[in-house]
Coordinates of C-alpha atoms and ligand atoms in Angstrom, one line a residue:
X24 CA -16.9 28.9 -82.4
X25 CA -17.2 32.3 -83.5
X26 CA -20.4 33.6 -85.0
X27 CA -19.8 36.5 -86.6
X28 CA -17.0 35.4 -88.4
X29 CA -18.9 32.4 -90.0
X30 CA -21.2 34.8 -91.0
X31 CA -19.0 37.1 -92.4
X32 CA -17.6 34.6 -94.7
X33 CA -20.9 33.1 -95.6
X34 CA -21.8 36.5 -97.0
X35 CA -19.7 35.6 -100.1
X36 CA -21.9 32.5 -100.4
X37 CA -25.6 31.8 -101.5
X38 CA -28.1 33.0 -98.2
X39 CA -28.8 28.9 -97.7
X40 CA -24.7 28.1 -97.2
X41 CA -25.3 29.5 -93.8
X42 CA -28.1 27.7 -92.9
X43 CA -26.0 24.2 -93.7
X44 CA -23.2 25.3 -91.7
X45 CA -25.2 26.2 -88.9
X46 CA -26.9 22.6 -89.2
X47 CA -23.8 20.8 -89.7
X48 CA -23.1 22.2 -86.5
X49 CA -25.3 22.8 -84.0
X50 CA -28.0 19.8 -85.3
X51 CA -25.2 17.4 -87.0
X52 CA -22.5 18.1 -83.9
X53 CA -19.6 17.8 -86.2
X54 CA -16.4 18.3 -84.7
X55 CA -14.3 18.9 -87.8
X56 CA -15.3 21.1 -91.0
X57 CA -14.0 18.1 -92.9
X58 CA -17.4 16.2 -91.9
X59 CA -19.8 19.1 -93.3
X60 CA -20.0 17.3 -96.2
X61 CA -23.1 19.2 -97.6
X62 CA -20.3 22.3 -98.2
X63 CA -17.7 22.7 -100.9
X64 CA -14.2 21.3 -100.3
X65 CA -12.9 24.6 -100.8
X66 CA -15.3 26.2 -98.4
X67 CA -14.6 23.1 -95.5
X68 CA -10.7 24.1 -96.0
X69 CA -11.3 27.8 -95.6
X70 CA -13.7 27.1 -92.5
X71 CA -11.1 25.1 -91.1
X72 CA -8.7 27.7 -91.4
X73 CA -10.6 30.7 -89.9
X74 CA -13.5 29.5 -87.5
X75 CA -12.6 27.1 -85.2
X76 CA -15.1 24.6 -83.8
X77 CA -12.8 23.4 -81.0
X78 CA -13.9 24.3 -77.6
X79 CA -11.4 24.5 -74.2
X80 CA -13.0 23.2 -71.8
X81 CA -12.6 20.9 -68.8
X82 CA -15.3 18.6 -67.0
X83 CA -16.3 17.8 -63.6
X84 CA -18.7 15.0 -62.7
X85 CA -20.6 14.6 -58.6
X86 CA -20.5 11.7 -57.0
X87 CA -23.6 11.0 -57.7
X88 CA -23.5 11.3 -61.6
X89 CA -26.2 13.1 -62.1
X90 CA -24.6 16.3 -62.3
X91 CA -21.5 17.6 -64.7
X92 CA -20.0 20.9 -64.6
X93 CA -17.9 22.5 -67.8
X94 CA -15.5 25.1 -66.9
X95 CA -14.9 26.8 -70.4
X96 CA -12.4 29.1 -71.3
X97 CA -12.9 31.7 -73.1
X98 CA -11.1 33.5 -76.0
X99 CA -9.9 36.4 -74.1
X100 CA -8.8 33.7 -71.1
X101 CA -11.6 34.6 -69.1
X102 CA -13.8 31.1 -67.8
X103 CA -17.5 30.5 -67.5
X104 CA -19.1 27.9 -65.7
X105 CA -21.8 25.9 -67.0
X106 CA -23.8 22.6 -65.7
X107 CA -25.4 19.8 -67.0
X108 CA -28.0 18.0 -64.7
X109 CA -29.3 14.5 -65.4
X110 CA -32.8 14.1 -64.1
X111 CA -34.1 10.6 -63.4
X112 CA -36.9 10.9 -66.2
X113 CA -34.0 11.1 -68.9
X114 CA -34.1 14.8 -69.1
X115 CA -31.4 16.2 -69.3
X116 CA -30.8 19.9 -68.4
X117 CA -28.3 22.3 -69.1
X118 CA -27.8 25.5 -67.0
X119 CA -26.0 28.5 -69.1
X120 CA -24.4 31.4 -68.1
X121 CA -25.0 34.5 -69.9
X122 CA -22.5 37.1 -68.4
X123 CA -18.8 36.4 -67.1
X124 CA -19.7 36.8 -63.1
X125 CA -22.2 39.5 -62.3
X126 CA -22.9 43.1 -61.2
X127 CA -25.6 42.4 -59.2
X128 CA -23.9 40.8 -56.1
X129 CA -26.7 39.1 -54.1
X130 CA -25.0 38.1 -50.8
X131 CA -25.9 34.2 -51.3
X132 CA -24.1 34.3 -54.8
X133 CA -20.0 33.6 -55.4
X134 CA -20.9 34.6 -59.0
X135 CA -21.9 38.2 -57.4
X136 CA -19.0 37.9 -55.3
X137 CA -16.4 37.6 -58.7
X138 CA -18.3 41.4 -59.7
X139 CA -19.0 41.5 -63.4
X140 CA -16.4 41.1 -66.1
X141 CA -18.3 41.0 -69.3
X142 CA -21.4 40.0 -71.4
X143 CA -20.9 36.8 -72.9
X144 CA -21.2 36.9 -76.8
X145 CA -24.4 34.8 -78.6
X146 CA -21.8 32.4 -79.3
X147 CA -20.3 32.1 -76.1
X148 CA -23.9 31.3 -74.7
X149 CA -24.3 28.8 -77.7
X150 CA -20.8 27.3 -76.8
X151 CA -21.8 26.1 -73.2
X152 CA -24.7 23.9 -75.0
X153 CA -22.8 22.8 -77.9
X154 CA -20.3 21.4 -75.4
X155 CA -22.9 19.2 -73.4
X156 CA -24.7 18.6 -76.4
X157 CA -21.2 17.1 -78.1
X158 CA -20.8 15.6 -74.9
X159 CA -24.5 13.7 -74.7
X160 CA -24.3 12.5 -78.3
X161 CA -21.7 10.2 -77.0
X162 CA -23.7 8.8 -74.6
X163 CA -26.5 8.4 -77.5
X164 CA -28.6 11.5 -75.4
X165 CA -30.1 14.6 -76.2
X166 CA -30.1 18.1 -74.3
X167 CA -34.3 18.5 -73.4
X168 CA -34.5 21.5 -71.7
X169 CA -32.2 24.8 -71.0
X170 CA -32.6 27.5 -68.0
X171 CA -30.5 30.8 -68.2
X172 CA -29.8 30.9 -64.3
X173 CA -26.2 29.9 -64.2
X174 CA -23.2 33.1 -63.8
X175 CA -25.4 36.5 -64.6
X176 CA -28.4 38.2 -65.4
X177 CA -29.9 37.4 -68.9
X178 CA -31.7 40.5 -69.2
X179 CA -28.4 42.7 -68.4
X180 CA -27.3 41.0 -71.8
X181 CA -30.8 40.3 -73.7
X182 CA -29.6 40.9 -77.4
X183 CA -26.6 38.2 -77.1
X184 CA -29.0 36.0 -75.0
X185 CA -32.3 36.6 -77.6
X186 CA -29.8 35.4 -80.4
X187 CA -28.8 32.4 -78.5
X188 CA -32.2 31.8 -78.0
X189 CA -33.3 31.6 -81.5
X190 CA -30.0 29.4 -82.0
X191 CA -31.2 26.7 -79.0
X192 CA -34.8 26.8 -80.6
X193 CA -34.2 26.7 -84.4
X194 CA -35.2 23.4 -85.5
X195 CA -32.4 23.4 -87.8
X196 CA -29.8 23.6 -85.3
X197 CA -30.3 22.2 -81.5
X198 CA -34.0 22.0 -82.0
X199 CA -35.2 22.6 -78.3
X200 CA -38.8 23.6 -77.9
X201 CA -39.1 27.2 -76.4
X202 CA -41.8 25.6 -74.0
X203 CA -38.5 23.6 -72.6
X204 CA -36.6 27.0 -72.3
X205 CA -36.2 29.2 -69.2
X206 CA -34.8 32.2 -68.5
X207 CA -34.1 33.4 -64.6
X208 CA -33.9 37.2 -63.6
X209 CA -33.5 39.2 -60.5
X210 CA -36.7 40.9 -61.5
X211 CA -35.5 43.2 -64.6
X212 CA -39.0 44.8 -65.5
X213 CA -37.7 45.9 -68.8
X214 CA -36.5 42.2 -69.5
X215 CA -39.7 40.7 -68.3
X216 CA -41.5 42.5 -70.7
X217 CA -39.3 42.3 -73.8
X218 CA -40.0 38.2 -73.0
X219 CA -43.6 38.5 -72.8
X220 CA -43.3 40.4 -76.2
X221 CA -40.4 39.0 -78.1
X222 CA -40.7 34.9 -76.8
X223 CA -44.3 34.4 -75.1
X224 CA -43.9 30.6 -75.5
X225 CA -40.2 30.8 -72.8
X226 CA -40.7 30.0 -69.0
X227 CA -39.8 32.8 -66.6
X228 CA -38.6 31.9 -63.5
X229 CA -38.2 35.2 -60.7
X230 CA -35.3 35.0 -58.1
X231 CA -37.9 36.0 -54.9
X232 CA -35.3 34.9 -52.1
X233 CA -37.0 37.2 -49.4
X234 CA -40.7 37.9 -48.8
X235 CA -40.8 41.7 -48.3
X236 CA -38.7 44.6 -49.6
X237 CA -36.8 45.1 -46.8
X238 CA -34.8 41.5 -46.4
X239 CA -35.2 41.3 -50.1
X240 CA -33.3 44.9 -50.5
X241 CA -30.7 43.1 -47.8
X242 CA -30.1 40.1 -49.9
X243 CA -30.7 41.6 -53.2
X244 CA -29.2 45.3 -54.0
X245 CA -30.9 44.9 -57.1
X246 CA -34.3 45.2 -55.1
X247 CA -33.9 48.7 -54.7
X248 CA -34.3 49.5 -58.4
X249 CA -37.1 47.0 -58.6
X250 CA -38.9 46.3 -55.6
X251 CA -41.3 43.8 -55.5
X252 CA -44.4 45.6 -56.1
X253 CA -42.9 46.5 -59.6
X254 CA -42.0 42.8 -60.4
X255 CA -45.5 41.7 -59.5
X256 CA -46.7 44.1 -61.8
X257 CA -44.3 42.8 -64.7
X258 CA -44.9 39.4 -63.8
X259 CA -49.1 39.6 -64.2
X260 CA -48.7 41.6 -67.1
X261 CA -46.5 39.1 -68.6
X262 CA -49.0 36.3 -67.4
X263 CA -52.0 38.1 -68.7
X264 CA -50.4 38.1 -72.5
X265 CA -48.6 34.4 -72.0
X266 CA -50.8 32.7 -69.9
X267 CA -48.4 30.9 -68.6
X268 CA -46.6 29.5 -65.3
X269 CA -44.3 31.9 -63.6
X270 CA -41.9 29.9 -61.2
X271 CA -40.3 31.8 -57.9
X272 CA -36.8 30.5 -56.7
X273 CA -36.6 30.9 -52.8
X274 CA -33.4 29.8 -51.7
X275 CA -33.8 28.6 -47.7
X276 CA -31.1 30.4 -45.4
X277 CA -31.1 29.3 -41.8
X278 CA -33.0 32.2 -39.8
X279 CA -32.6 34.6 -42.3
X280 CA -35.8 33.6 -44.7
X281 CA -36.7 30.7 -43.2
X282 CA -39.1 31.4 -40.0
X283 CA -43.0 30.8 -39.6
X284 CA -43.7 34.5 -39.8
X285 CA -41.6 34.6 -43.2
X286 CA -44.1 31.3 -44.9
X287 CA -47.0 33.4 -44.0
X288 CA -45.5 36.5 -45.7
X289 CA -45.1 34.4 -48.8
X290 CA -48.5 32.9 -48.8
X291 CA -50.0 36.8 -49.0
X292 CA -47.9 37.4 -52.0
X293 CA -47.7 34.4 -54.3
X294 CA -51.8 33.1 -54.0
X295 CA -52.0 33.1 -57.3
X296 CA -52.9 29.8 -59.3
X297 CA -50.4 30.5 -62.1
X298 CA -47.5 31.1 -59.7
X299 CA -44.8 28.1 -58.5
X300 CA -42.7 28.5 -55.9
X301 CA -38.9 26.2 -55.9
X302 CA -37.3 25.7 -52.8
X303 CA -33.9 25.6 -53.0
X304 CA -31.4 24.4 -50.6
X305 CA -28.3 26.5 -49.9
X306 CA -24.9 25.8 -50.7
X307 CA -22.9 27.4 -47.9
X308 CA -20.2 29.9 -49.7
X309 CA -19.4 31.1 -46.4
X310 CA -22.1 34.1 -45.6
X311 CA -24.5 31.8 -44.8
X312 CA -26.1 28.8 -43.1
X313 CA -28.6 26.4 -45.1
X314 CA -31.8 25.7 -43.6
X315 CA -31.8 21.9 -42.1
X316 CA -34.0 19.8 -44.4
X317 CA -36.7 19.0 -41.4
X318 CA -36.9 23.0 -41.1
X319 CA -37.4 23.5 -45.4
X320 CA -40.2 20.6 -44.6
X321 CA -42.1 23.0 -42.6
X322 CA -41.9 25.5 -44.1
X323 CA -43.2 23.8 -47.5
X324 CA -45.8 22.4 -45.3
X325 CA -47.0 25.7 -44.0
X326 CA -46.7 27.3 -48.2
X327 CA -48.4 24.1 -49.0
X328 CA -51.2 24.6 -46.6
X329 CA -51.9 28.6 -47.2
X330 CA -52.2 27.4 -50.7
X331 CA -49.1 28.3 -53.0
X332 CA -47.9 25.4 -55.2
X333 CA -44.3 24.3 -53.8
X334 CA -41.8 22.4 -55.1
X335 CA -38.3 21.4 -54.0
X336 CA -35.0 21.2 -55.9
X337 CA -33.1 18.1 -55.8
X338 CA -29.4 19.8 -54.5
X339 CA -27.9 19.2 -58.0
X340 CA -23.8 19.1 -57.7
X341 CA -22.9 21.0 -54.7
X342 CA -20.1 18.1 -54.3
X343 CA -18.4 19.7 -57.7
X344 CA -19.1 24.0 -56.7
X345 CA -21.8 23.1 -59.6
X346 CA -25.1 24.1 -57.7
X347 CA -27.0 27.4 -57.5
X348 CA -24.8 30.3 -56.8
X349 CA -21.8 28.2 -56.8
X350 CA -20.5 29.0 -59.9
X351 CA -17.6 31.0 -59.9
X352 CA -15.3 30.2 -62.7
X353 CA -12.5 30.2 -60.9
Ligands
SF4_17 S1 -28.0 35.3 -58.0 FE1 -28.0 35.7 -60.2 S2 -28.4 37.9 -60.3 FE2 -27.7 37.5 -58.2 S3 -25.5 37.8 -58.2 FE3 -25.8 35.6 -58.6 S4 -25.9 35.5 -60.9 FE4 -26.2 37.6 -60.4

C-alpha cells in the first residue's frame, strides 16, 4: 500500500478521514476498501481504484513452525525478505528490513553480499508487518514485538524507518508499545543519537561481532568509520539520557571470534550492568564455519563468569535461509 498516495488524496478530505483510513487499515486489517465502512461509498470506490491494499508476497514456514519467512515483492520488482518468529511465550516477533540488501557488506552477511539496491519507503517497512499482521489475525494472534535487524542498516534510511516507527507504535494503527520495538545498527553514531533524542522509549541493539578494532575492522568495513571507542561513547551517552538496556549481538564463528583470549576481551569491554550480550549461532553462507554448540557453551560460561549478562538465541529458521544474515531476497 502506498502512503503517499493515500495521503495525497486524503488532502481533499477533513484532517480526521486519514486517521480512519489509516485505522481501517493498519488496526482493523481490512483487506478490501469495501470493509472501511467508517468512509464514504464514494471515497471506498476511489480508494479502491488508486491505492491498492493488496500485497505480493509468498510464505515459507521451518520445520519446526516456529519461524515464517515472507518474501515480498516490491513495486519496482525488487524483493525483500522479512521473518516472523513464534516464541514459546506467545510472542510473536517480526524481523523487518529497512533497505533492499545493504552497503555495508560484513563478511558473515548474504544481505551484504547482494550490495545495496535501495532504501525501502515508510510504507514498504509498514508492508512487511501488515503482511504477518494480516497473516496472525487468522490464526486469532497479535504481532508483540518488532526488531529492525533484517536486510539493511535502519540508520542509513532513518526518516523512512522513524515514519514506520510512528506507524508500528500509533495506537490507532498496529498499536505496539515502543518498549517492544528494537532497532539494530552496525554502530551509526549519528543514528544512535537521533534514537536517544527522537524515541528514548525504543531498544537498541549494537552488532559487536568482534572484540577489538582490528577483527572487528576485518569483519565489519563499517568499523573503520566508527570504531568501537566511538560506539561506546554513543552507546553511554544514549544510556545516560534513556536509561535503558543496550543489547550486543555477537555472532559465534569457529576460530575466528570464538577463542578463550577473545571472552576475556569481551569481558573488559561490555562490564557494564546496563549492557546484554546475544549469542548468536551462525548460519554457514559459505565464508564461514559456526562455532559447535559445546564451544558457544564455554565461551558463555567464561562471559558469564567475568560478569557480562549473556543470553543465547534460539537458531530461528535457518532451515527456510530465514535466520540472521540469511536474508537475501533472492
Ligand atoms: S549484518 Fe546488517 S549491516 Fe552488516 S551487511 Fe548485513 S544487513 Fe548490512
Amino acid at each position: 500500500m502506498n502512503l503517499s498516495i493515500l495521503e495525497k488524496i486524503m488532502k481533499k478530505e477533513p484532517a480526521f478521514r486519514l486517521k480512519q483510513a489509516k485505522k481501517a487499515v493498519f488496526f482493523d486489517l481490512i483487506e478490501d476498501w469495501s470493509e472501511a465502512t467508517t468512509l464514504s461509498k464514494d471515497l471506498r470506490e476511489k480508494l479502491q481504484k488508486e491505492v491498492s491494499l493488496a500485497i505480493k508476497g509468498e510464505m515459507f514456514a521451518s520445520k519446526d513452525g516456529r519461524t515464517v519467512k515472507a518474501r515480498i515483492i516490491l513495486d519496482d520488482g525488487l524483493a525483500i525478505e522479512t521473518v516472523l518468529m513464534k516464541h514459546s511465550d506467545r510472542r510473536n516477533t517480526v524481523c523487518v528490513s529497512s533497505q533492499v540488501g545493504c552497503p555495508l557488506g560484513c563478511l558473515f552477511c548474504v544481505t551484504g553480499e547482494i550490495g545495496f539496491k535501495r532504501n525501502l519507503t515508510a510504507s514498504e517497512i509498514v508492508e512487511q508487518v501488515l503482511f504477518f499482521a494480516r497473516y496472525l489475525k487468522k490464526e486469532n494472534e497479535k504481532i508483540t514485538n518488532i526488531v529492525f535487524m533484517g536486510m539493511g542498516e535502519p540508520f542509513l534510511n532513518w526518516e523512512n524507518v522513524k515514519e514506520a516507527i510512528q506507524i508500528i507504535n500509533d495506537d490507532n494503527c498496529f498499536g505496539i508499545g515502543a518498549r517492544k520495538i528494537s532497532v539494530s545498527t552496525s554502530g551509526i553514531v549519528e543514528g544512535i543519537e537521533k534514537l536517544a533524542k527522537e524515541f528514548p522509549q525504543i531498544n537498541l541493539a549494537i552488532s559487536l561481532h568482534a572484540p577489538n578494532d582490528r577483527l572487528r575492522g576485518e569483519l565489519m568495513p563499517v568499523n573503520k568509520k566508527y570504531p568501537l571507542e566511538k560506539i561506546f561513547q554513543a552507546v553511554d551517552e544514549y544510556i545516560e539520557k534513556t536509561n535503558r538496556k543496550v543489547m550486543f549481538e555477537y555472532v559465534v564463528l569457529k576460530n575466528v571470534n570464538d577463542s578463550e583470549k577473545q571472552a576475556k576481551e569481551l569481558v573488559k569491554i561490555l562490564k557494564n550492568p546496563l549492557y546484554m550480550l546475544n549469542l548468536i549461532a551462525y548460519n554457514p553462507n559459505g565464508r564461514f564455519e559456526p562455532s559447535s554448540p559445546e564451544k558457544i557453551k564455554k565461551f558463555k560460561n567464561m562471559l558469564e563468569k567475568g560478569g557480562v549478562f549473556t543470553t543465547q538465541r534460539y537458531r530461528f529458521g535457518s532451515d527456510i535461509e530465514a535466520a540472521c544474515g540469511q536474508l537475501a531476497g533472492k
